[in-house]
């Protein structure tokens, strides 16, 4: 009996030891597996092998290049795909020509599914382009992203917001700066404007910042001597200004809300203050106290055209018209932008009219026209100065001849600038009533109908009697 009890106790001990050993084995196995996994993760990543450029690849590159160059895209498709799939690092032409080849395939697609596949391949193509040729100095990554965004906008028309394209093109414009193409800069702002229209509260500040960046770049391109796209850049900038002004994104109240704290807390950032002032001027908020504060700060730190123009507006608001003209003249000297200088000259003309310095009105208006010959408002001002003049103080009949010269300017204004036709016509109707009458010219044979006549005094303009 005692022997039996000892046997049972021994079996229990062995059983417990077996279970413990089994648990230890399982635990050791799990620890080993974990250690192996960690060790595997810590191994250096195996670099992807660079595709081999074979002789067949080079032949296919030549084939698709020639076909694509001749717009024979059907013939270019097979050799292009062969190269794209087997040796995507063979030649940059895979991507510069691939855009046209895939665009042609999208246009030829029979079904939406087929079209979607080609569009996806086009987007992937840009990723490969960056992977293999993103460090190319002529077409760097930032350039490639801009082209990718442009193609996305062209082919993914169902995407109203086009957020992916906006991200790519913003990186492109930030990276390339003035080297960006005009179309890319324009599309960048259009995409930003689209986001703003979809959600004004969320995207207003972003749209304002993007607009500033784009117009700054276009302004620099337009002001670059000899730049082949200078005139086009000016046109693009004018159009963006018009869209921005009409967008409602930047009311004076909104600008004050956004930039008031910035101006208060900015001690010496002249560039930032200049950008803020320019934005206020474009939107027409030059009566804002925030604008004045930015101008004063900036002008004390480092006088610029923008700060001088801001101080001019402030002087005019305080009633110091001569001071305003003086500041605008300083802005003209400091500016290197012809359109801005034309506007400053116009403001000098406008304020000269307010203080009845009529010869100066014409002087400044003509200087403005030298820089912007499509400015009808300058001719309006000259006409008003003529009408207010007194060329013949001792001869009331001859003095009326000034109205012929004035109306000539109003007619000229609406001819070159249809946007002010209504205003010009109102002035024509008003001042035509004061032309010399038949009775007036009875004893003035030199004023016969249809004869040329040079108005005297500082006006000195030759007009036609009527």
XYZ file of C-alpha atoms in Angstrom:
466
model
C 0.000 0.000 0.000
C 2.826 2.318 0.868
C 4.609 1.392 -2.381
C 1.459 2.197 -4.369
C 1.180 5.655 -2.764
C 4.778 6.458 -3.595
C 4.199 5.424 -7.229
C 1.173 7.727 -7.557
C 3.109 10.650 -6.060
C 5.988 10.051 -8.467
C 3.640 10.045 -11.465
C 2.108 13.364 -10.368
C 5.525 14.959 -10.061
C 6.509 13.717 -13.521
C 3.228 15.028 -14.965
C 3.776 18.486 -13.517
C 7.345 18.546 -14.778
C 6.153 17.518 -18.242
C 3.583 20.292 -18.388
C 6.176 22.809 -17.246
C 8.619 21.605 -19.842
C 5.953 21.801 -22.550
C 5.093 25.358 -21.520
C 8.772 26.277 -21.553
C 9.193 24.835 -25.033
C 6.181 26.811 -26.315
C 7.399 29.964 -24.607
C 10.923 29.513 -25.978
C 9.506 28.916 -29.453
C 7.403 32.078 -29.261
C 10.375 34.127 -28.028
C 12.501 32.763 -30.849
C 9.841 33.598 -33.445
C 9.563 37.151 -32.108
C 13.331 37.572 -32.092
C 13.528 36.250 -35.641
C 10.838 38.673 -36.741
C 12.588 41.641 -35.148
C 15.882 40.546 -36.649
C 14.232 40.287 -40.069
C 12.841 43.803 -39.743
C 16.244 45.146 -38.776
C 17.895 43.703 -41.848
C 18.755 46.361 -44.436
C 16.126 46.635 -47.187
C 17.064 44.914 -50.393
C 17.439 47.594 -53.034
C 15.296 47.188 -56.109
C 17.414 46.168 -59.027
C 17.887 48.805 -61.706
C 16.163 47.658 -64.909
C 18.599 46.496 -67.554
C 18.656 48.624 -70.683
C 18.944 46.148 -73.527
C 19.561 46.724 -77.198
C 15.915 45.874 -77.828
C 14.933 48.692 -75.439
C 16.983 51.218 -77.343
C 15.477 50.098 -80.645
C 11.962 50.460 -79.231
C 12.798 53.912 -77.870
C 13.789 54.995 -81.360
C 10.630 53.449 -82.843
C 8.107 55.082 -80.534
C 9.911 58.448 -80.620
C 9.762 58.630 -84.392
C 6.126 57.541 -84.533
C 5.044 59.939 -81.778
C 6.954 62.798 -83.402
C 4.946 62.196 -86.596
C 1.736 61.862 -84.534
C 1.401 58.218 -85.642
C 0.372 57.178 -82.157
C -1.115 53.834 -83.160
C 2.357 52.761 -84.300
C 3.987 54.203 -81.169
C 1.854 52.285 -78.660
C 3.496 48.822 -78.782
C 7.172 49.880 -78.656
C 6.350 52.482 -75.998
C 4.713 49.942 -73.683
C 7.596 47.530 -74.235
C 10.065 50.140 -73.027
C 7.809 51.514 -70.276
C 7.320 48.056 -68.741
C 10.794 46.547 -69.173
C 13.288 49.421 -69.020
C 11.557 52.557 -67.694
C 14.961 54.118 -67.020
C 16.131 53.923 -70.627
C 15.325 57.439 -71.817
C 13.490 60.560 -70.639
C 11.504 60.459 -73.891
C 9.473 57.580 -72.403
C 7.716 60.234 -70.343
C 7.865 63.338 -72.508
C 6.325 61.317 -75.373
C 4.260 59.071 -73.123
C 1.994 61.969 -72.238
C 0.905 62.298 -75.885
C 0.670 58.542 -76.482
C -1.518 57.885 -73.447
C -3.578 61.001 -74.177
C -4.257 59.575 -77.630
C -5.248 56.207 -76.140
C -7.673 57.929 -73.757
C -9.265 59.705 -76.707
C -9.605 56.398 -78.586
C -11.018 54.346 -75.691
C -14.263 52.524 -76.494
C -15.523 52.102 -72.930
C -15.334 54.040 -69.676
C -13.482 51.139 -68.085
C -10.844 51.228 -70.802
C -10.558 54.994 -70.482
C -10.133 54.704 -66.699
C -7.286 52.224 -67.160
C -5.431 54.534 -69.511
C -5.950 57.486 -67.163
C -4.584 55.478 -64.245
C -1.554 54.487 -66.339
C -0.988 58.154 -67.172
C -0.907 59.102 -63.485
C 1.400 56.162 -62.701
C 3.636 57.219 -65.560
C 4.344 60.519 -63.802
C 5.320 58.634 -60.645
C 7.782 56.555 -62.660
C 9.097 59.691 -64.311
C 9.881 61.134 -60.882
C 11.413 57.846 -59.756
C 13.838 57.513 -62.653
C 14.376 61.091 -63.836
C 13.206 63.314 -60.952
C 16.686 64.795 -60.548
C 16.888 65.909 -64.177
C 17.899 69.612 -64.144
C 15.716 70.432 -67.149
C 12.585 68.607 -65.986
C 12.918 68.168 -62.193
C 10.327 66.676 -59.869
C 8.557 70.011 -59.368
C 8.125 70.385 -63.123
C 6.799 66.817 -63.442
C 4.234 67.377 -60.685
C 2.959 70.447 -62.509
C 2.447 68.422 -65.697
C 0.775 65.635 -63.754
C -1.656 68.133 -62.260
C -2.425 69.638 -65.663
C -3.214 66.211 -67.128
C -5.332 65.321 -64.111
C -7.386 68.471 -64.685
C -7.759 67.630 -68.371
C -8.809 64.004 -68.018
C -10.452 63.702 -64.587
C -13.284 66.092 -65.378
C -15.668 64.180 -63.106
C -13.660 65.334 -60.070
C -15.012 68.798 -59.372
C -12.600 69.781 -56.614
C -9.461 68.111 -58.012
C -7.711 68.125 -54.636
C -4.923 65.745 -55.777
C -4.089 68.077 -58.662
C -4.109 71.085 -56.348
C -1.538 69.447 -54.053
C 0.780 68.560 -56.938
C 0.559 71.908 -58.675
C 1.068 73.873 -55.464
C 4.308 71.965 -54.828
C 5.295 72.626 -58.426
C 4.733 76.395 -58.245
C 6.420 76.692 -54.853
C 9.398 74.736 -56.148
C 9.871 76.329 -59.559
C 8.826 79.886 -58.721
C 9.363 82.207 -61.693
C 10.419 79.212 -63.812
C 6.846 77.887 -63.699
C 4.942 78.055 -66.963
C 2.178 80.652 -67.203
C -0.412 77.912 -67.723
C 0.678 76.107 -64.564
C 0.533 79.320 -62.503
C -2.895 80.134 -63.906
C -4.241 76.615 -63.282
C -2.863 76.717 -59.733
C -4.999 79.764 -58.919
C -8.026 78.357 -60.770
C -7.898 75.183 -58.670
C -7.534 77.231 -55.486
C -10.491 79.382 -56.553
C -12.545 76.227 -57.190
C -11.880 75.033 -53.649
C -12.803 78.456 -52.294
C -16.107 78.476 -54.196
C -16.933 74.998 -52.856
C -16.226 75.960 -49.230
C -15.576 79.703 -48.763
C -15.188 79.515 -45.006
C -12.562 76.764 -45.181
C -10.554 77.926 -48.191
C -10.781 81.748 -48.268
C -7.443 82.355 -46.553
C -5.731 79.725 -48.700
C -7.127 81.251 -51.900
C -5.922 84.714 -50.873
C -2.408 83.378 -50.197
C -2.334 81.439 -53.480
C -3.527 84.471 -55.415
C -0.770 86.587 -53.855
C 1.897 84.033 -54.723
C 0.725 83.719 -58.328
C 0.387 87.445 -59.011
C 3.801 88.091 -57.457
C 5.357 85.528 -59.805
C 3.505 86.880 -62.837
C 4.535 90.420 -61.906
C 8.200 89.404 -61.765
C 7.957 87.641 -65.123
C 6.208 90.649 -66.661
C 8.924 92.981 -65.337
C 11.848 90.851 -66.572
C 13.548 92.705 -69.446
C 13.456 90.707 -72.667
C 11.362 87.869 -71.235
C 9.516 86.222 -74.124
C 6.345 85.805 -72.047
C 6.362 89.222 -70.356
C 3.262 90.506 -72.164
C 1.386 87.247 -71.660
C 2.279 87.308 -67.970
C 0.773 90.774 -67.697
C -2.455 89.562 -69.341
C -2.651 86.546 -67.038
C -2.110 88.753 -63.999
C -4.786 91.223 -65.078
C -7.280 88.386 -65.511
C -6.457 86.869 -62.122
C -6.843 90.313 -60.553
C -10.313 90.669 -62.092
C -11.429 87.238 -60.890
C -10.033 87.860 -57.430
C -11.652 91.274 -57.118
C -15.031 89.769 -58.068
C -14.656 86.641 -55.913
C -15.665 88.214 -52.623
C -12.900 86.263 -50.896
C -11.171 89.410 -49.738
C -13.524 92.070 -48.492
C -11.906 94.902 -46.575
C -13.373 93.504 -43.368
C -11.988 90.045 -44.141
C -8.535 91.430 -44.865
C -8.560 93.421 -41.627
C -9.571 90.285 -39.742
C -6.803 88.211 -41.350
C -3.973 90.723 -41.394
C -4.716 93.117 -38.536
C -2.876 90.985 -35.937
C -0.067 90.291 -38.413
C 0.590 93.998 -39.033
C 0.444 94.763 -35.298
C 2.945 92.015 -34.465
C 5.304 92.549 -37.404
C 8.294 94.628 -36.426
C 10.729 94.454 -39.328
C 9.462 92.133 -42.076
C 9.393 94.574 -44.994
C 8.561 91.878 -47.565
C 5.517 90.704 -45.621
C 4.256 94.243 -45.075
C 4.727 94.943 -48.795
C 2.667 91.904 -49.798
C -0.101 92.882 -47.422
C -0.204 96.435 -48.804
C -0.261 95.196 -52.397
C -3.172 92.899 -51.599
C -5.114 95.735 -49.987
C -4.478 97.907 -53.032
C -5.660 95.260 -55.503
C -8.869 94.740 -53.582
C -9.442 98.481 -53.253
C -9.102 98.688 -49.468
C -6.634 101.564 -49.351
C -8.827 103.447 -46.873
C -8.286 100.785 -44.214
C -6.415 101.724 -41.047
C -4.609 98.363 -41.238
C -3.343 99.323 -44.688
C -2.163 102.683 -43.349
C -0.427 101.028 -40.397
C 1.400 98.620 -42.709
C 2.447 101.496 -44.964
C 3.782 103.608 -42.115
C 5.750 100.741 -40.585
C 7.191 99.666 -43.901
C 8.120 103.174 -45.023
C 10.046 103.834 -41.838
C 11.937 100.564 -42.160
C 12.689 100.694 -45.860
C 10.823 102.943 -48.311
C 9.329 100.997 -51.215
C 6.837 101.777 -53.947
C 4.127 99.992 -51.967
C 4.859 101.830 -48.720
C 5.003 105.201 -50.515
C 1.657 104.485 -52.200
C 0.188 103.552 -48.827
C 1.396 106.778 -47.278
C -0.081 108.646 -50.254
C -3.511 107.141 -49.582
C -3.207 108.016 -45.899
C -2.249 111.618 -46.740
C -5.189 111.964 -49.099
C -7.590 110.664 -46.462
C -6.282 113.293 -44.048
C -6.818 115.991 -46.673
C -3.146 116.518 -47.478
C -3.527 116.276 -51.269
C -0.140 117.769 -52.124
C 1.459 115.357 -49.686
C -0.360 112.494 -51.419
C 0.967 113.575 -54.825
C 4.471 113.798 -53.406
C 4.256 110.260 -52.014
C 2.931 108.941 -55.343
C 5.877 110.564 -57.125
C 8.158 108.741 -54.696
C 6.322 105.482 -55.410
C 6.910 106.019 -59.127
C 10.645 106.471 -58.566
C 10.828 103.306 -56.459
C 8.644 101.065 -58.621
C 9.859 98.779 -61.395
C 6.371 97.717 -62.478
C 4.979 99.713 -65.426
C 1.351 98.983 -64.597
C 1.794 100.134 -61.017
C 3.585 103.275 -62.181
C 0.752 103.980 -64.624
C -1.709 103.757 -61.726
C 0.427 106.035 -59.554
C 0.606 108.633 -62.334
C -3.164 108.437 -62.738
C -3.629 109.084 -59.019
C -1.340 112.118 -59.305
C -3.558 113.354 -62.150
C -6.724 112.707 -60.154
C -5.492 114.579 -57.089
C -4.142 117.420 -59.245
C -7.686 117.833 -60.578
C -8.980 118.018 -56.992
C -6.700 120.988 -56.259
C -7.411 122.579 -59.670
C -3.914 122.163 -61.051
C -5.247 121.449 -64.534
C -1.978 121.543 -66.530
C -0.603 118.969 -64.064
C -3.671 116.803 -64.643
C -2.743 116.470 -68.308
C 0.977 116.047 -67.536
C 0.424 113.108 -65.185
C -2.328 111.578 -67.329
C -0.064 111.585 -70.389
C 2.736 109.957 -68.371
C 0.267 107.285 -67.317
C -0.783 106.749 -70.933
C 2.850 106.311 -71.943
C 2.860 103.186 -69.766
C -0.727 102.058 -70.360
C -2.116 103.411 -73.627
C -5.479 101.653 -73.180
C -6.460 103.732 -70.173
C -9.657 105.559 -71.111
C -9.926 107.042 -67.629
C -6.832 109.169 -68.361
C -8.535 110.732 -71.371
C -11.620 111.375 -69.221
C -9.471 113.296 -66.747
C -7.790 115.335 -69.502
C -11.207 116.194 -70.938
C -12.462 117.327 -67.533
C -9.333 119.452 -67.055
C -9.940 121.126 -70.434
C -13.579 121.787 -69.574
C -12.544 123.383 -66.269
C -9.769 125.504 -67.809
C -9.963 129.185 -68.708
C -7.836 129.610 -71.862
C -9.437 132.916 -72.955
C -10.400 134.840 -69.790
C -11.191 138.002 -71.772
C -13.145 136.381 -74.633
C -16.201 134.349 -73.578
C -16.835 133.087 -77.123
C -13.338 131.774 -77.730
C -13.340 130.383 -74.223
C -16.104 127.997 -75.282
C -13.770 126.340 -77.766
C -12.274 124.430 -74.850
C -15.407 122.242 -74.892
C -14.586 121.013 -78.383
C -11.184 119.888 -77.135
C -12.762 118.347 -74.022
C -15.327 116.335 -75.997
C -12.548 115.112 -78.313
C -10.951 113.484 -75.246
C -14.209 111.903 -74.083
C -14.709 110.416 -77.558
C -11.152 109.087 -77.523
C -11.720 107.573 -74.058
C -14.638 105.393 -75.145
C -12.893 104.406 -78.379
C -9.952 102.828 -76.565
C -11.829 101.624 -73.477
C -15.384 100.356 -74.098
C -15.845 99.721 -70.369
C -16.244 103.471 -69.753
C -18.437 104.206 -72.778
C -21.469 105.146 -70.670
C -19.455 107.555 -68.529
C -17.869 109.120 -71.615
C -21.244 109.534 -73.322
C -22.620 111.316 -70.262
C -19.765 113.816 -70.394
C -20.205 114.260 -74.156
C -23.892 115.101 -73.697
C -23.128 117.455 -70.807
C -20.358 119.493 -72.410
C -21.679 119.527 -75.988
C -24.371 121.908 -74.732
C -21.686 124.548 -74.190
C -20.282 124.539 -77.732
C -20.229 128.006 -79.394
C -23.618 128.778 -80.958
C -24.326 130.135 -84.436
C -24.766 133.575 -82.927
C -21.481 133.255 -81.034
C -19.436 132.586 -84.160
C -21.173 135.138 -86.406
C -18.362 137.621 -85.808
C -15.671 134.875 -85.530
C -14.972 133.690 -89.081
C -12.033 131.602 -87.825
C -14.612 129.385 -86.040
C -16.475 128.381 -89.207
C -18.026 124.911 -89.115
C -15.564 122.185 -90.082
C -12.482 124.392 -89.821
C -9.470 123.345 -87.748
C -8.872 125.489 -84.687
C -6.100 125.435 -82.100
C -7.382 126.161 -78.604
C -5.111 128.655 -76.896
C -3.574 128.866 -73.468
C -1.897 125.834 -71.909
C -4.328 123.521 -73.760
C -2.791 124.094 -77.206
C -4.898 121.374 -78.840
C -6.060 121.518 -82.453
C -9.710 120.544 -82.820
C -12.534 120.882 -85.366
C -15.100 123.680 -85.138
C -18.678 122.505 -84.754
